[in-house]
Amino acid sequence: MTDTRWLDDSQQQAWRAFIRVHAELTVRIARQLQADSDLSLAEFEVLVNLSELPEPRIRVLELAKQLNWEKSRVSHQLGRMQKRGLITRAGCEEDRRGSFIELTDQGRAAIEGAAPGHVAVVRRLMFDALAPDQVRALTALCDQVLTNIETANCPKE
């Protein structure tokens, strides 16, 4: 058994600040999306991924990987979105168990309608508080942490 490497005061302060910023941004962005476009944050995330695809469709498992979601979460979310007419499912000829997800015209209209308000709230809450060099530093820090996460020998939960 190894000794615990506790966070020092500055690390603890940084960690708690990060957690609070993440939580506050998530809540406020979700509220804005719901109020302005009647989309949940999860729906918005799916629609963003679908709208940015070079091809008009994607396999469910590939979408789950892009979102970093469990397959069951993606399946339930896609079912709700299909009922709302935001996406359609199409069978996969190569793999009868798999399916493709496609963005509908209604889904494209929803993401195009939601994007301006989303960008405005992200800019107001985050980027208006930062100078360009701070934005570059934030990007570098996030990239460094993501690289560490991807190479760490920790199981994915």
Short mmCIF file of C-alpha atoms in Angstrom, two decimals:
data_model
loop_
_atom_site.label_atom_id
_atom_site.label_comp_id
_atom_site.label_asym_id
_atom_site.label_seq_id
_atom_site.Cartn_x
_atom_site.Cartn_y
_atom_site.Cartn_z
CA MET A 1 0.00 0.00 0.00
CA THR A 2 1.32 3.44 -0.93
CA ASP A 3 1.16 6.62 1.07
CA THR A 4 -1.44 9.13 -0.05
CA ARG A 5 0.00 12.14 -1.83
CA TRP A 6 -2.31 14.81 -0.46
CA LEU A 7 -2.88 18.02 -2.38
CA ASP A 8 -1.00 21.00 -1.04
CA ASP A 9 -2.92 24.22 -0.29
CA SER A 10 -2.41 25.77 -3.73
CA GLN A 11 -3.41 22.52 -5.48
CA GLN A 12 -6.48 22.18 -3.27
CA GLN A 13 -7.46 25.78 -4.02
CA ALA A 14 -6.95 25.28 -7.78
CA TRP A 15 -8.90 22.01 -7.77
CA ARG A 16 -11.86 23.48 -5.91
CA ALA A 17 -11.87 26.56 -8.14
CA PHE A 18 -11.86 24.35 -11.24
CA ILE A 19 -14.74 22.22 -9.91
CA ARG A 20 -16.78 25.32 -9.04
CA VAL A 21 -16.15 26.96 -12.44
CA HIS A 22 -17.12 23.76 -14.25
CA ALA A 23 -20.31 23.38 -12.20
CA GLU A 24 -21.33 27.03 -12.58
CA LEU A 25 -20.71 27.08 -16.33
CA THR A 26 -22.58 23.82 -16.84
CA VAL A 27 -25.63 24.99 -14.88
CA ARG A 28 -25.79 28.43 -16.47
CA ILE A 29 -25.25 27.17 -20.01
CA ALA A 30 -27.89 24.47 -19.52
CA ARG A 31 -30.38 27.07 -18.23
CA GLN A 32 -29.70 29.38 -21.16
CA LEU A 33 -30.14 26.60 -23.71
CA GLN A 34 -33.39 25.42 -22.13
CA ALA A 35 -34.81 28.95 -21.83
CA ASP A 36 -33.76 30.23 -25.26
CA SER A 37 -34.02 27.15 -27.47
CA ASP A 38 -35.88 24.44 -25.54
CA LEU A 39 -32.84 22.17 -25.83
CA SER A 40 -31.17 20.35 -22.98
CA LEU A 41 -27.40 20.54 -22.71
CA ALA A 42 -27.22 16.85 -23.66
CA GLU A 43 -29.34 17.45 -26.77
CA PHE A 44 -27.14 20.40 -27.69
CA GLU A 45 -23.98 18.28 -27.33
CA VAL A 46 -25.41 15.58 -29.60
CA LEU A 47 -26.59 18.12 -32.18
CA VAL A 48 -23.22 19.90 -32.21
CA ASN A 49 -21.43 16.62 -32.88
CA LEU A 50 -23.87 15.66 -35.64
CA SER A 51 -23.83 19.10 -37.27
CA GLU A 52 -20.03 19.11 -37.52
CA LEU A 53 -19.71 15.73 -39.24
CA PRO A 54 -18.21 15.63 -42.73
CA GLU A 55 -20.64 12.82 -43.57
CA PRO A 56 -24.38 13.18 -42.86
CA ARG A 57 -24.49 10.25 -40.43
CA ILE A 58 -22.57 8.47 -37.68
CA ARG A 59 -22.70 5.11 -35.95
CA VAL A 60 -24.18 5.16 -32.44
CA LEU A 61 -21.02 3.71 -30.87
CA GLU A 62 -18.83 6.30 -32.62
CA LEU A 63 -21.08 9.09 -31.32
CA ALA A 64 -20.82 7.61 -27.81
CA LYS A 65 -17.02 7.73 -28.09
CA GLN A 66 -17.04 11.33 -29.30
CA LEU A 67 -19.30 12.38 -26.42
CA ASN A 68 -17.45 10.19 -23.91
CA TRP A 69 -20.82 8.75 -22.82
CA GLU A 70 -21.86 5.21 -21.96
CA LYS A 71 -23.76 3.40 -24.72
CA SER A 72 -26.94 3.22 -22.61
CA ARG A 73 -26.90 6.98 -21.98
CA VAL A 74 -26.50 7.65 -25.70
CA SER A 75 -29.30 5.22 -26.56
CA HIS A 76 -31.75 6.82 -24.12
CA GLN A 77 -30.80 10.33 -25.24
CA LEU A 78 -31.16 9.46 -28.91
CA GLY A 79 -34.56 7.87 -28.26
CA ARG A 80 -35.83 11.11 -26.71
CA MET A 81 -34.37 13.16 -29.54
CA GLN A 82 -35.88 10.90 -32.18
CA LYS A 83 -39.33 11.39 -30.60
CA ARG A 84 -38.79 15.14 -30.86
CA GLY A 85 -37.85 14.83 -34.53
CA LEU A 86 -34.27 16.10 -34.04
CA ILE A 87 -32.57 12.95 -35.35
CA THR A 88 -33.43 9.77 -37.23
CA ARG A 89 -32.00 6.29 -36.98
CA ALA A 90 -31.11 4.22 -40.00
CA GLY A 91 -30.14 0.57 -40.06
CA CYS A 92 -26.64 -0.53 -40.87
CA GLU A 93 -26.33 -3.00 -43.74
CA GLU A 94 -22.89 -4.25 -42.64
CA ASP A 95 -23.93 -4.85 -39.03
CA ARG A 96 -27.60 -5.58 -38.44
CA ARG A 97 -27.19 -4.83 -34.70
CA GLY A 98 -25.76 -1.37 -35.33
CA SER A 99 -27.45 1.77 -36.53
CA PHE A 100 -26.61 5.17 -37.92
CA ILE A 101 -27.81 8.48 -36.52
CA GLU A 102 -28.68 11.30 -38.86
CA LEU A 103 -29.52 14.92 -38.17
CA THR A 104 -32.99 15.90 -39.43
CA ASP A 105 -33.87 19.27 -40.92
CA GLN A 106 -35.62 20.03 -37.63
CA GLY A 107 -32.45 19.08 -35.72
CA ARG A 108 -30.31 21.29 -37.95
CA ALA A 109 -32.72 24.18 -37.45
CA ALA A 110 -32.62 23.61 -33.68
CA ILE A 111 -28.81 23.72 -33.48
CA GLU A 112 -28.60 26.71 -35.80
CA GLY A 113 -31.20 28.51 -33.68
CA ALA A 114 -29.50 27.64 -30.39
CA ALA A 115 -25.90 28.41 -31.42
CA PRO A 116 -26.02 32.26 -31.27
CA GLY A 117 -27.40 32.33 -27.71
CA HIS A 118 -25.01 29.61 -26.62
CA VAL A 119 -22.00 31.46 -28.01
CA ALA A 120 -23.18 34.68 -26.38
CA VAL A 121 -23.44 33.12 -22.91
CA VAL A 122 -20.10 31.31 -23.24
CA ARG A 123 -18.44 34.54 -24.35
CA ARG A 124 -20.09 36.57 -21.56
CA LEU A 125 -19.41 34.10 -18.74
CA MET A 126 -15.96 32.92 -19.74
CA PHE A 127 -14.06 34.72 -22.45
CA ASP A 128 -15.05 38.30 -21.61
CA ALA A 129 -13.19 37.80 -18.31
CA LEU A 130 -9.96 36.68 -20.00
CA ALA A 131 -7.26 38.43 -22.01
CA PRO A 132 -6.05 36.74 -25.22
CA ASP A 133 -2.86 35.51 -23.53
CA GLN A 134 -4.96 33.98 -20.75
CA VAL A 135 -7.11 32.17 -23.33
CA ARG A 136 -3.96 30.75 -24.91
CA ALA A 137 -2.66 29.74 -21.47
CA LEU A 138 -5.99 28.10 -20.59
CA THR A 139 -5.91 26.15 -23.86
CA ALA A 140 -2.36 24.99 -23.18
CA LEU A 141 -3.22 23.95 -19.62
CA CYS A 142 -6.30 22.02 -20.72
CA ASP A 143 -4.36 20.30 -23.51
CA GLN A 144 -1.63 19.32 -21.04
CA VAL A 145 -4.14 17.88 -18.54
CA LEU A 146 -6.00 16.03 -21.31
CA THR A 147 -2.74 14.50 -22.54
CA ASN A 148 -1.99 13.40 -18.99
CA ILE A 149 -5.49 11.90 -18.63
CA GLU A 150 -5.17 10.02 -21.91
CA THR A 151 -1.77 8.57 -20.98
CA ALA A 152 -2.47 7.90 -17.28
CA ASN A 153 -2.73 4.30 -16.24
CA CYS A 154 -6.17 4.70 -14.67
CA PRO A 155 -9.27 2.73 -15.61
CA LYS A 156 -12.07 4.61 -17.32
CA GLU A 157 -15.10 4.77 -15.09
#
